PDB file of C-alpha atoms in Angstrom:
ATOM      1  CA  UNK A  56      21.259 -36.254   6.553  1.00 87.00           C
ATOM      2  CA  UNK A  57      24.889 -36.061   7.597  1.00 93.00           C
ATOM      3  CA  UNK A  58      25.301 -33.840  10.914  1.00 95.00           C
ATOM      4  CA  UNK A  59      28.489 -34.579  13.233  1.00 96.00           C
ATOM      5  CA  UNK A  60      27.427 -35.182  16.578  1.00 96.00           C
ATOM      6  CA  UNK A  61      30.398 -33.240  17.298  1.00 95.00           C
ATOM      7  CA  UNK A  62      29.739 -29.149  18.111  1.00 96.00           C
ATOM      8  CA  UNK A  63      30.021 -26.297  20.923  1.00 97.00           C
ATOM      9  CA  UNK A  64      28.318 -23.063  21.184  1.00 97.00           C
ATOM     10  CA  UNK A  65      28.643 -20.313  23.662  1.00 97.00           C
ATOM     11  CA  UNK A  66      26.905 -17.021  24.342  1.00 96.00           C
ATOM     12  CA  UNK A  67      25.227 -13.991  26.268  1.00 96.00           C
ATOM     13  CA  UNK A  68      22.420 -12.376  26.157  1.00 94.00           C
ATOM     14  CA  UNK A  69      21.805  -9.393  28.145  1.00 92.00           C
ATOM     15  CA  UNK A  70      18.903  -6.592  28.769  1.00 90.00           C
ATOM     16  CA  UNK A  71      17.784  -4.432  31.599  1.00 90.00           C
ATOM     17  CA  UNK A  72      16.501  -7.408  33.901  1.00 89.00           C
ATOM     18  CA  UNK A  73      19.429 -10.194  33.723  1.00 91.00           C
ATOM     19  CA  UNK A  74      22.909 -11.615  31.492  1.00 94.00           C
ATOM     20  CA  UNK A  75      21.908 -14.871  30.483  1.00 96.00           C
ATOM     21  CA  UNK A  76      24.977 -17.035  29.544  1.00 97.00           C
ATOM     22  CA  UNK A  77      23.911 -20.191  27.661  1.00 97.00           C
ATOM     23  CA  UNK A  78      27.208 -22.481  26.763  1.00 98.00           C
ATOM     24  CA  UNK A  79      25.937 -26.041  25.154  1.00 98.00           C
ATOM     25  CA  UNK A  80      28.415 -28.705  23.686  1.00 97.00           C
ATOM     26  CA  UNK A  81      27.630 -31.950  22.194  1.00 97.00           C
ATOM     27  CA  UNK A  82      30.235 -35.493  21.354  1.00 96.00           C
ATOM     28  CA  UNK A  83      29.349 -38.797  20.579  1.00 94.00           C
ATOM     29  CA  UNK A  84      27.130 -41.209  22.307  1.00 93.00           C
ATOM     30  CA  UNK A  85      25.015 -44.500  20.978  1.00 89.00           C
ATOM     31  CA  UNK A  86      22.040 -42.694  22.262  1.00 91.00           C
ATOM     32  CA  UNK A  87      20.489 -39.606  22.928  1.00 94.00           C
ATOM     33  CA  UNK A  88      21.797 -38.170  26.659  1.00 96.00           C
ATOM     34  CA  UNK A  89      21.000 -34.759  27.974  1.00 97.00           C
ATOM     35  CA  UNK A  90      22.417 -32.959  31.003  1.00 97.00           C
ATOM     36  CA  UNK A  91      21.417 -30.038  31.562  1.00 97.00           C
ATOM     37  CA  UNK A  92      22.705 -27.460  34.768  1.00 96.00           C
ATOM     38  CA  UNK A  93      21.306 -23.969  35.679  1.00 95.00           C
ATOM     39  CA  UNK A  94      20.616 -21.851  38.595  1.00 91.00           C
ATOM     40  CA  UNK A  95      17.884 -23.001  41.019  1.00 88.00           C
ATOM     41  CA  UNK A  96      15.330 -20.186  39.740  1.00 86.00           C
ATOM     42  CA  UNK A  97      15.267 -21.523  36.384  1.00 92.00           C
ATOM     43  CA  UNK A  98      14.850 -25.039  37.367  1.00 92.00           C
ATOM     44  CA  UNK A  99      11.362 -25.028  36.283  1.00 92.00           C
ATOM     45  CA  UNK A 100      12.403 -24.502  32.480  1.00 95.00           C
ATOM     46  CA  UNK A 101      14.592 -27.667  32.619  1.00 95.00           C
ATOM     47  CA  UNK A 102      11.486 -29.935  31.373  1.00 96.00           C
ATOM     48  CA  UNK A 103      11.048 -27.240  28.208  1.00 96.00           C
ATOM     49  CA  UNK A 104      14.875 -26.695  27.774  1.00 97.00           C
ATOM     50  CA  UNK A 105      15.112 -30.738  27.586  1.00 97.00           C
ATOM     51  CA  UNK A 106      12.323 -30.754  24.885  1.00 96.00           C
ATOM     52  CA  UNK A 107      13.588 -28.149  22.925  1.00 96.00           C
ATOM     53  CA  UNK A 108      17.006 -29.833  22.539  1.00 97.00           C
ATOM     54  CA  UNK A 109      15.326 -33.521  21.573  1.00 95.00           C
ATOM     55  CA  UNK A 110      13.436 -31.432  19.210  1.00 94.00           C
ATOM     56  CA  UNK A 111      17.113 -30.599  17.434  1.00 94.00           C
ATOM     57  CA  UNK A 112      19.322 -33.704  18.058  1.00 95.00           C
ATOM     58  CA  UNK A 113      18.432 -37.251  17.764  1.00 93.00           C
ATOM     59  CA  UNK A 114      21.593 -38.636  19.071  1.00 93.00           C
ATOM     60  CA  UNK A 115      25.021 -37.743  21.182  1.00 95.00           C
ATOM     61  CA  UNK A 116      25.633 -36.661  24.735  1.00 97.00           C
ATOM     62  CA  UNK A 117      24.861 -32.947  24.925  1.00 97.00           C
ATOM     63  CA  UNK A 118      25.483 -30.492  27.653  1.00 97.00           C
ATOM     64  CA  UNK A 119      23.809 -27.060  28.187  1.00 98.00           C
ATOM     65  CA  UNK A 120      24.704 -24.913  31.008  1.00 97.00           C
ATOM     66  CA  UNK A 121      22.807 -21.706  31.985  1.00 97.00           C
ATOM     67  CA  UNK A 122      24.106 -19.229  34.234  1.00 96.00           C
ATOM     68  CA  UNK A 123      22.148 -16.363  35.322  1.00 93.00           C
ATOM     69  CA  UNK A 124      23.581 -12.985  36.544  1.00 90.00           C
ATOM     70  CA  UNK A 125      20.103 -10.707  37.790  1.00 84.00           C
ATOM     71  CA  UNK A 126      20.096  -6.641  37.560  1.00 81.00           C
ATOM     72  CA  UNK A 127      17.019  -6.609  40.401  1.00 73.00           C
ATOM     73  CA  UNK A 128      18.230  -7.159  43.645  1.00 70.00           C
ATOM     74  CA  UNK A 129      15.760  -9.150  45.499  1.00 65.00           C
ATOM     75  CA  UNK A 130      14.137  -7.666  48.398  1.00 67.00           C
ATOM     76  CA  UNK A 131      15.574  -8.765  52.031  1.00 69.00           C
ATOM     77  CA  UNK A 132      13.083  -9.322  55.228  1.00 70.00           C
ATOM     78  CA  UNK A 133      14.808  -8.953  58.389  1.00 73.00           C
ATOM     79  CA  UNK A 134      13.222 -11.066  60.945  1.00 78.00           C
ATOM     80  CA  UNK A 135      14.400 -10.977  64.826  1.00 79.00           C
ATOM     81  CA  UNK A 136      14.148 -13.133  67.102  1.00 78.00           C
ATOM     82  CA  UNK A 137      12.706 -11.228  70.148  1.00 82.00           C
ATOM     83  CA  UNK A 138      12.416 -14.112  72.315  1.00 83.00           C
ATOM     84  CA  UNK A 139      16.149 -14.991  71.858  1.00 76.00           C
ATOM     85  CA  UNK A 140      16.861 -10.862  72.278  1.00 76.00           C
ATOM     86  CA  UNK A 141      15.098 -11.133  75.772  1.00 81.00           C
ATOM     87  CA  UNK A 142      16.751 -14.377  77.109  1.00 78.00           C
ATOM     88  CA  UNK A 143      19.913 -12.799  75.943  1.00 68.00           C
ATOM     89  CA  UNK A 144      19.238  -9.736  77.647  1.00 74.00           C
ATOM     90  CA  UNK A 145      17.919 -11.120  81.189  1.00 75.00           C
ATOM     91  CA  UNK A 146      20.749 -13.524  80.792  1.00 68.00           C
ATOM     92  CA  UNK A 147      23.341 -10.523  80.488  1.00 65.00           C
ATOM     93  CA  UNK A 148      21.981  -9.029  83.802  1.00 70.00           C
ATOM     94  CA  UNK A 149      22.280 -12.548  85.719  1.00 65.00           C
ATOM     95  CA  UNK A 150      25.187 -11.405  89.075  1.00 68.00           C
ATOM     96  CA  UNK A 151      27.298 -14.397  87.530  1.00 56.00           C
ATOM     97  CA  UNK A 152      27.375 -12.647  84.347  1.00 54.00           C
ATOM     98  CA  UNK A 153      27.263  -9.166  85.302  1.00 56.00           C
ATOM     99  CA  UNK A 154      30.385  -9.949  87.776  1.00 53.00           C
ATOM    100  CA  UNK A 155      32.726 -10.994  85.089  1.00 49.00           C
ATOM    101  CA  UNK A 156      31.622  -8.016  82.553  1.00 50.00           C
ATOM    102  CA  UNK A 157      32.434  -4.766  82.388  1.00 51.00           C
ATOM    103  CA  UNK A 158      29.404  -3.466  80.746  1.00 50.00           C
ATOM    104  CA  UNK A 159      25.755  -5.077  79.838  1.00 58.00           C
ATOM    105  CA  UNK A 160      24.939  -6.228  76.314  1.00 57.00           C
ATOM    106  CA  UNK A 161      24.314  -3.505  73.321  1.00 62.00           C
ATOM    107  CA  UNK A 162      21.947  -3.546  70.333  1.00 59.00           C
ATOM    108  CA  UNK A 163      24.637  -4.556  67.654  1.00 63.00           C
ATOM    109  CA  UNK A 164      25.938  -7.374  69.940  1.00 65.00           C
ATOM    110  CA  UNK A 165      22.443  -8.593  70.471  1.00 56.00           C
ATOM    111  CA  UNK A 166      21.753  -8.321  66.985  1.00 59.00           C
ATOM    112  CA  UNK A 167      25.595 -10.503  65.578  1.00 69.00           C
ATOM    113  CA  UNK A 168      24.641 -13.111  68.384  1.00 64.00           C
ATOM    114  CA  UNK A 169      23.498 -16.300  65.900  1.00 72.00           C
ATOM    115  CA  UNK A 170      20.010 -17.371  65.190  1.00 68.00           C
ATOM    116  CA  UNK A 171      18.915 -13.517  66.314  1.00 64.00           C
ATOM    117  CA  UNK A 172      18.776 -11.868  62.743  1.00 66.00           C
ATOM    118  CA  UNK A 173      17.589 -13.892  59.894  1.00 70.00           C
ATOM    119  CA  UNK A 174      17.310 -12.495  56.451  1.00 60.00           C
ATOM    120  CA  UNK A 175      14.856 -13.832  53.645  1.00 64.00           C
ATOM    121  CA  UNK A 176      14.169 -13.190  50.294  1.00 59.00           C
ATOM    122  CA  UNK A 177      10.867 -12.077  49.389  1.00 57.00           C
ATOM    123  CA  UNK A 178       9.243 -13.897  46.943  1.00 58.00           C
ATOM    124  CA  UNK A 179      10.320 -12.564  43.325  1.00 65.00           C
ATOM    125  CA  UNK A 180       7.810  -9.986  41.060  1.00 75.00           C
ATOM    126  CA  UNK A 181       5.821 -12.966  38.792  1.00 83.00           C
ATOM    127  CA  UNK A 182       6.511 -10.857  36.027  1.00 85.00           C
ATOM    128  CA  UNK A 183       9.259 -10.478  36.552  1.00 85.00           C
ATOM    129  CA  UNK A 184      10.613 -14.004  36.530  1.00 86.00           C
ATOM    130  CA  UNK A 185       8.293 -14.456  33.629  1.00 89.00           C
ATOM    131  CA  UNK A 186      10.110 -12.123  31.467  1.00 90.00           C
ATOM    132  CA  UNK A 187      13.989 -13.449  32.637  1.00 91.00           C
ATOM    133  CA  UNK A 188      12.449 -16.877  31.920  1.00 93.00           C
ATOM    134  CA  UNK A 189      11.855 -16.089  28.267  1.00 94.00           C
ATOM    135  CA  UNK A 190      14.689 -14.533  27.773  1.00 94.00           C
ATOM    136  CA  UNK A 191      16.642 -17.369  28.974  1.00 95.00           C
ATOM    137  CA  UNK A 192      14.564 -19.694  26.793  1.00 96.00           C
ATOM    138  CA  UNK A 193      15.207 -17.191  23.685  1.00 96.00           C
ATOM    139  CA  UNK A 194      19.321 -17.531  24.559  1.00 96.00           C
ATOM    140  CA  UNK A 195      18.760 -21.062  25.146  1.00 97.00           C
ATOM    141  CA  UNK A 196      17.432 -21.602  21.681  1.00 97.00           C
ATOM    142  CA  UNK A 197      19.703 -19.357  19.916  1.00 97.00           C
ATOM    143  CA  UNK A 198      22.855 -21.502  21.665  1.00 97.00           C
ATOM    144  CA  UNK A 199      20.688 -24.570  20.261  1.00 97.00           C
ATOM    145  CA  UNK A 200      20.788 -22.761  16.525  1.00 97.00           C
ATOM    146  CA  UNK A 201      24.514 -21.712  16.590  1.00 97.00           C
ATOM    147  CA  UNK A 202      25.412 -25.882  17.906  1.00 97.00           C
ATOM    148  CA  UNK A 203      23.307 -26.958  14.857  1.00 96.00           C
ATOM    149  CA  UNK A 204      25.225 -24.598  12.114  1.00 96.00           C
ATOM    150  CA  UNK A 205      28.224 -25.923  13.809  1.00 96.00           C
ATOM    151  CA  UNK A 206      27.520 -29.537  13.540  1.00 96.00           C
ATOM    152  CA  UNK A 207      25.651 -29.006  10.295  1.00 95.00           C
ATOM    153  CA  UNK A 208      29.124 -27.618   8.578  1.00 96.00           C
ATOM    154  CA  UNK A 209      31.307 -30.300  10.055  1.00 95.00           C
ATOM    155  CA  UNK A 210      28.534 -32.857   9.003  1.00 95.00           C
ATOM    156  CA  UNK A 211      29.876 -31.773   5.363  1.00 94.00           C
ATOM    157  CA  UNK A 212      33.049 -32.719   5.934  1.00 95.00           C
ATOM    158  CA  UNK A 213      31.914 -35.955   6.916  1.00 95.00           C
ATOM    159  CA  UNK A 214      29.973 -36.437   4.110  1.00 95.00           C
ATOM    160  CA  UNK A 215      32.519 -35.562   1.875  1.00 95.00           C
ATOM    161  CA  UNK A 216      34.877 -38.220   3.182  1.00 95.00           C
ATOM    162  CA  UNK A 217      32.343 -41.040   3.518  1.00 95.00           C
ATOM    163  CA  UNK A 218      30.890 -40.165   0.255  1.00 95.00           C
ATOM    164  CA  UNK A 219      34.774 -40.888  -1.453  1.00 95.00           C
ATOM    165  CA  UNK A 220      35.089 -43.759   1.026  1.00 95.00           C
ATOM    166  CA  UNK A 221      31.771 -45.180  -0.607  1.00 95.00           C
ATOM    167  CA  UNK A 222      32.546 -44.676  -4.171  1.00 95.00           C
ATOM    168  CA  UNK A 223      35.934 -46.967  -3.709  1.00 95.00           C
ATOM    169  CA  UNK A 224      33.739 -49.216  -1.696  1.00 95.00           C
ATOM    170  CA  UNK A 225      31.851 -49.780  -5.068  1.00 95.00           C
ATOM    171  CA  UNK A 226      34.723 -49.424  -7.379  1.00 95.00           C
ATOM    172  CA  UNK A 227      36.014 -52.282  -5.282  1.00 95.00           C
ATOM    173  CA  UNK A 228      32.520 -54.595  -5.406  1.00 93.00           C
ATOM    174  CA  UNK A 229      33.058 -54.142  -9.405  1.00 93.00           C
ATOM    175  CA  UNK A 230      36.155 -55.107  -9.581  1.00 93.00           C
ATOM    176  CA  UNK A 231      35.752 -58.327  -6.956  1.00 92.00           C
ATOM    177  CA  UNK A 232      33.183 -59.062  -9.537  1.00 89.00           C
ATOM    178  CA  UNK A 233      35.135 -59.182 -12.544  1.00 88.00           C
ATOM    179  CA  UNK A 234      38.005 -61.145 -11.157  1.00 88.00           C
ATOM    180  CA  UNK A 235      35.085 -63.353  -9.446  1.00 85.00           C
ATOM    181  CA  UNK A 236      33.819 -63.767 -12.957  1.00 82.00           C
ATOM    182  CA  UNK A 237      37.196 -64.978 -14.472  1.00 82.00           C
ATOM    183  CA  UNK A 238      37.495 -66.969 -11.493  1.00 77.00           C
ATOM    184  CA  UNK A 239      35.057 -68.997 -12.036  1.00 74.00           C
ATOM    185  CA  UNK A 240      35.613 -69.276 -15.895  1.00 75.00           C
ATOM    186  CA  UNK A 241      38.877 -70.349 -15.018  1.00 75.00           C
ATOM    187  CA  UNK A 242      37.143 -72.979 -12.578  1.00 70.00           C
ATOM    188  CA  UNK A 243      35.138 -74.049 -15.013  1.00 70.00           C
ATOM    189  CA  UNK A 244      37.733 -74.692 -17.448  1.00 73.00           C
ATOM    190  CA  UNK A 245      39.777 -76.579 -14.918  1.00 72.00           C
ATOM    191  CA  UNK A 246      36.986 -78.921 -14.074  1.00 67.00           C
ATOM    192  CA  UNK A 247      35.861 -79.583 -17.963  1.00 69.00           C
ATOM    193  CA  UNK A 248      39.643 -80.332 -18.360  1.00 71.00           C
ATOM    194  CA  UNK A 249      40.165 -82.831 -15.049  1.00 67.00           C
ATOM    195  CA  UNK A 250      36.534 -84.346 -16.174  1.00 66.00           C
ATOM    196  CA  UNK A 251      37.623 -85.400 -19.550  1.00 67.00           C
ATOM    197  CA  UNK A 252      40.955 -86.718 -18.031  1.00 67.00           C
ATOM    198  CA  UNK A 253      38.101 -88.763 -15.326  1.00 63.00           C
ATOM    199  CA  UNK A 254      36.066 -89.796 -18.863  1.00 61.00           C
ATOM    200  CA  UNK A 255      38.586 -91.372 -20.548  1.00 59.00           C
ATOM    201  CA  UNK A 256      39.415 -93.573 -17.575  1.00 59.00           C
ATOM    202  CA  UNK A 257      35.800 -94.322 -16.816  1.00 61.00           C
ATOM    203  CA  UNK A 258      32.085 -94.840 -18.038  1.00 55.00           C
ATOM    204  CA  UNK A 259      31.108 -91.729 -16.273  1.00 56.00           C
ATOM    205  CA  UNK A 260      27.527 -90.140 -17.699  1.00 60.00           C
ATOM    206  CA  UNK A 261      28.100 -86.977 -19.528  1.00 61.00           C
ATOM    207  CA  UNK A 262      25.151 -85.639 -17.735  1.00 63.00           C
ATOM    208  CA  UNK A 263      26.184 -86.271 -14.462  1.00 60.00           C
ATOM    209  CA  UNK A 264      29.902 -84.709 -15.254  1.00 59.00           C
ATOM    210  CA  UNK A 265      27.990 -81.906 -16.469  1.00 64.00           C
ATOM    211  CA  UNK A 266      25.685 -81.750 -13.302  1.00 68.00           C
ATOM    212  CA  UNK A 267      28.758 -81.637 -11.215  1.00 62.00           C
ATOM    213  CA  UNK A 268      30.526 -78.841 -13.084  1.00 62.00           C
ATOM    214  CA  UNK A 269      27.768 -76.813 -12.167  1.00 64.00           C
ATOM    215  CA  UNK A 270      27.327 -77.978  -8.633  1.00 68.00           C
ATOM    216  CA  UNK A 271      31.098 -76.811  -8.260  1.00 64.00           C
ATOM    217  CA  UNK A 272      31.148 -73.725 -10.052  1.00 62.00           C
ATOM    218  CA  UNK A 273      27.309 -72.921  -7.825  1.00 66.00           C
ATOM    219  CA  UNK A 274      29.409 -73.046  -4.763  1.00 72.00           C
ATOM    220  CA  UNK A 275      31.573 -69.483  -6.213  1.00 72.00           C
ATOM    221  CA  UNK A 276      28.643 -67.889  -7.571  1.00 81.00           C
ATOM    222  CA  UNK A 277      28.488 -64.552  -5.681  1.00 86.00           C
ATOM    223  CA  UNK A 278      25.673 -62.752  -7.977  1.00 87.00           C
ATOM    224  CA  UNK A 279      23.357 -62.642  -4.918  1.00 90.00           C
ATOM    225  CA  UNK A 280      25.986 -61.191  -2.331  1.00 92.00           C
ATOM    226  CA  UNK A 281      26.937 -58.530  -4.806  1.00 92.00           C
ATOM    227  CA  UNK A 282      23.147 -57.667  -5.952  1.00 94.00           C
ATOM    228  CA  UNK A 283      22.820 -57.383  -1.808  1.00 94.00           C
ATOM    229  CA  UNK A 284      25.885 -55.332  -1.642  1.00 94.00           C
ATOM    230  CA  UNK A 285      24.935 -52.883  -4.481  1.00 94.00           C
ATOM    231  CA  UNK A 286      21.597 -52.289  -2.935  1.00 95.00           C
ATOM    232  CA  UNK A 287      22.886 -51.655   0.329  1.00 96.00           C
ATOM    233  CA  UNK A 288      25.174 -48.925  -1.262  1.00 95.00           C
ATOM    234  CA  UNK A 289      22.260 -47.456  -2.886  1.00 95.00           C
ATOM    235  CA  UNK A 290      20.274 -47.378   0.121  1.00 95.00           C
ATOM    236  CA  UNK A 291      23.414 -45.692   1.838  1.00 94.00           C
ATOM    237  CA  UNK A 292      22.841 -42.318  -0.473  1.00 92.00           C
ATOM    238  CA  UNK A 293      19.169 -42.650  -0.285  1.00 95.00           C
ATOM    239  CA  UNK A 294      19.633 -41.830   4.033  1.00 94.00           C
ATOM    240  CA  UNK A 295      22.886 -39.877   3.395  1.00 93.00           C
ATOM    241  CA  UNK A 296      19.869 -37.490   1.300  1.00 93.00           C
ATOM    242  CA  UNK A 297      17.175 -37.907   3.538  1.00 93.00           C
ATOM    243  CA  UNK A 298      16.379 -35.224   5.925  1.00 91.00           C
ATOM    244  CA  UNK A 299      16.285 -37.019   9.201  1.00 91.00           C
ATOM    245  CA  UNK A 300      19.427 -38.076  11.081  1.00 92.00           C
ATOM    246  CA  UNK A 301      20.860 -41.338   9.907  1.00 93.00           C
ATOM    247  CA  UNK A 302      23.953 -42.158  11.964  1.00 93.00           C
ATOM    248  CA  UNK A 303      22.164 -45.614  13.836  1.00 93.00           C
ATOM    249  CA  UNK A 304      20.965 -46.432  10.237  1.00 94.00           C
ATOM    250  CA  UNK A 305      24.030 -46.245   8.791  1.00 95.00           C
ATOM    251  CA  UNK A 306      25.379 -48.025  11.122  1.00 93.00           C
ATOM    252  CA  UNK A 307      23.344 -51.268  10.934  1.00 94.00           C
ATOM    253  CA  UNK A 308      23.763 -51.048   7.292  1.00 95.00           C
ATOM    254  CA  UNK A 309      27.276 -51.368   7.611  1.00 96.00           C
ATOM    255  CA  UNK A 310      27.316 -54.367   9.467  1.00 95.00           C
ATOM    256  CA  UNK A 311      24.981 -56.005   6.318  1.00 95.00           C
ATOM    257  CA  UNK A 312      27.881 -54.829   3.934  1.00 96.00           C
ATOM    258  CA  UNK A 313      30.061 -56.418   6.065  1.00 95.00           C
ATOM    259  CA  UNK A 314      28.552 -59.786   6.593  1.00 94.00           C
ATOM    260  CA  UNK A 315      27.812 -59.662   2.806  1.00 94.00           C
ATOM    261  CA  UNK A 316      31.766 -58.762   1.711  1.00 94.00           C
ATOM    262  CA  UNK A 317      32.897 -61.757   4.289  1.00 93.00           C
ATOM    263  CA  UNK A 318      30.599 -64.449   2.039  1.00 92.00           C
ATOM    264  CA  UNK A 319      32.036 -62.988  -0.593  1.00 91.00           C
ATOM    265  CA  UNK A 320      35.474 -63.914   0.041  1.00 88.00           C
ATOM    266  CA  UNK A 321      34.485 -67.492   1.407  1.00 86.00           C
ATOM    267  CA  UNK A 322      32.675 -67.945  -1.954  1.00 84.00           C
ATOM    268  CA  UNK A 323      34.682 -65.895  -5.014  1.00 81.00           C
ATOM    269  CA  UNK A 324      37.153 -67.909  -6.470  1.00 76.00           C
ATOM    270  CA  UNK A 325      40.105 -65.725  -8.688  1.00 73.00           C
ATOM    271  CA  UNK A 326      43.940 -64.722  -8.104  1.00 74.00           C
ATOM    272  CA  UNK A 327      43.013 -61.534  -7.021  1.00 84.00           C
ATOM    273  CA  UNK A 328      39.692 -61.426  -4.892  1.00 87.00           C
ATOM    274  CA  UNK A 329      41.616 -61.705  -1.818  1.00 88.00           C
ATOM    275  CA  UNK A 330      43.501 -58.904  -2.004  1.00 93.00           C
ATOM    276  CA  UNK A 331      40.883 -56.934  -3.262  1.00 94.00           C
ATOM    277  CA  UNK A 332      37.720 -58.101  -0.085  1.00 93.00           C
ATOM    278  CA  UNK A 333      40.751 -57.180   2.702  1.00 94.00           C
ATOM    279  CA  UNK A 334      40.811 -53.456   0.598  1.00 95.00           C
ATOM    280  CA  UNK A 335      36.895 -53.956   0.846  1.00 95.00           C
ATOM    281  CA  UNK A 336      36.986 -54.544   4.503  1.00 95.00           C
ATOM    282  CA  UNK A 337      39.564 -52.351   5.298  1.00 95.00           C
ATOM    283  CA  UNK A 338      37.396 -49.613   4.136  1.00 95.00           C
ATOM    284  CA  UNK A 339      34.340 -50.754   5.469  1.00 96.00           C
ATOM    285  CA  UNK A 340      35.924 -50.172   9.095  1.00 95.00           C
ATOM    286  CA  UNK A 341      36.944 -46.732   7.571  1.00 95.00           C
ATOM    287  CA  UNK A 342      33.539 -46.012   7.111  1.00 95.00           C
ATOM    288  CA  UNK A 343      31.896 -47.537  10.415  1.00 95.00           C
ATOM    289  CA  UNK A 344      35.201 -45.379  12.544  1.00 94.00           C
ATOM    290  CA  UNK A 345      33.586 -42.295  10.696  1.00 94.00           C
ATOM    291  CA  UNK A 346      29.979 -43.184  10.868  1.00 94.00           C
ATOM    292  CA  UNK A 347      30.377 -42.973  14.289  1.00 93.00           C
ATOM    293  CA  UNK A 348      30.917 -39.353  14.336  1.00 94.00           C
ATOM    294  CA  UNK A 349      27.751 -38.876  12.554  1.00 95.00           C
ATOM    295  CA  UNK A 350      24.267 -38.565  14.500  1.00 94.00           C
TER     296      UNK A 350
END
């Protein structure tokens, strides 16, 4: 199947615990590669928020982001320090001290001295981080749904061009095959017409003149390369059509049409095959420069 490994999706979802923002965008890579960034309380979801986007792309560099705005305000433990409040106090009534104030310590400046007051978070309600968990989960895979329709619908585009790119890839292979043909009718003729010019000179065997005519004309035979080359463009619709992603496929198939189309022009013989394997090769890079947009 066609999909572009090209996409971006961004959203919010929001109920009486916590706004969950999911944003999650996706660009080309050789492999599969995964970041993924969220707050600190969610970090235990990052193993299932990994496997649920390898469950929807097979290849490209994708980025998800969660951010995580809660309605419950934890609650706060204030410990103190009475230890510290005591040592602060006896030091406060010290004559060295007491000399050079004007009054002893009070509660508040006890309590703003540093290390006195510390304030900690109670653990969260179980429940309750159960229930913001899903719901980030259920944002996370609804960002993962809107990406695919994204890269789905630009994967048509793709299609669409590689798919015309093909079909003049093929009108080209037919016609290198025709002027191949005359070619080496042509070739033929040539080396019938220098043979008998040989013959008349010499006691050359007819056989072996007509052994080497086909040894020559052998060497330009391109049947097998273009047999090769057809197949590979049949095999090209058959994982264009196939449900699984294709891009890596397509891609190693494209260096076969290549090496095939470069024997090609070593072995065709004809005025115009030339001209017409660079058109063949400049569209093969056509299609490998847009293949690699598809995942």
């Amino acid at each position: 199947m066609i999909t572009s490994m090209t996409g971006f999706a961004s959203l919010t979802r929001e109920d009486e615990l916590a706004a969950v923002g999911v944003t999650v965008r996706s660009v080309n890579h050789r492999y599969l590669d995964v970041q993924i960034r969220a707050p600190q309380s969610l970090a235990p979801l990052e193993p299932e928020v990994r496997n649920r986007i390898q469950g929807r792309v097979a290849r490209g560099r994708v980025e998800l982001t969660v951010t995580l705005a809660a309605k419950v305000r934890p609650e706060v433990d204030v410990e103190i320090d009475t230890a510290l409040v005591s040592a602060l106090a006896r030091a406060a009534e010290r004559p060295e001290v007491a000399g050079a104030a004007h009054a002893g310590w009070t509660a508040g400046e006890l309590l703003r001295f540093p290390q006195v007051v510390t304030l900690r978070e109670r653990p969260a309600d179980p429940e309750i981080e159960r229930r913001i968990g899903e719901a980030a989960l259920a944002a996370v895979d609804d960002a993962l749904e809107a990406l695919d329709r994204m890269r789905t619908r630009e994967g048509g585009f793709l299609r669409a061009d590689l798919d015309g790119r093909r079909a003049a890839l093929a009108d080209l292979v037919t016609r290198i095959t025709a002027e191949a043909a005359a070619g080496q009718t042509a070739l033929r003729e040539r080396l019938s017409e220098r043979v008998a010019e040989v013959a008349a000179e010499t006691a050359a065997s007819e056989a072996a003149v007509a052994q080497e005519i086909v040894r020559w004309a052998a060497r330009s035979d391109i049947h097998e390369e273009v047999a090769r080359l057809e197949a590979h463009l049949a095999h090209w619709s058959v994982l264009a059509d196939a449900p699984e992603a294709c891009g890596r496929k397509l891609d190693f198939l494209l260096q076969e049409m290549n090496r095939e189309v470069n024997t090609i022009g070593s072995k065709a013989d004809g005025a115009g095959v030339s001209a017409l394997v660079v058109a063949a090769k400049a569209e093969l890079e056509k299609l490998r420069e847009q293949t690699q947009n598809v995942e």
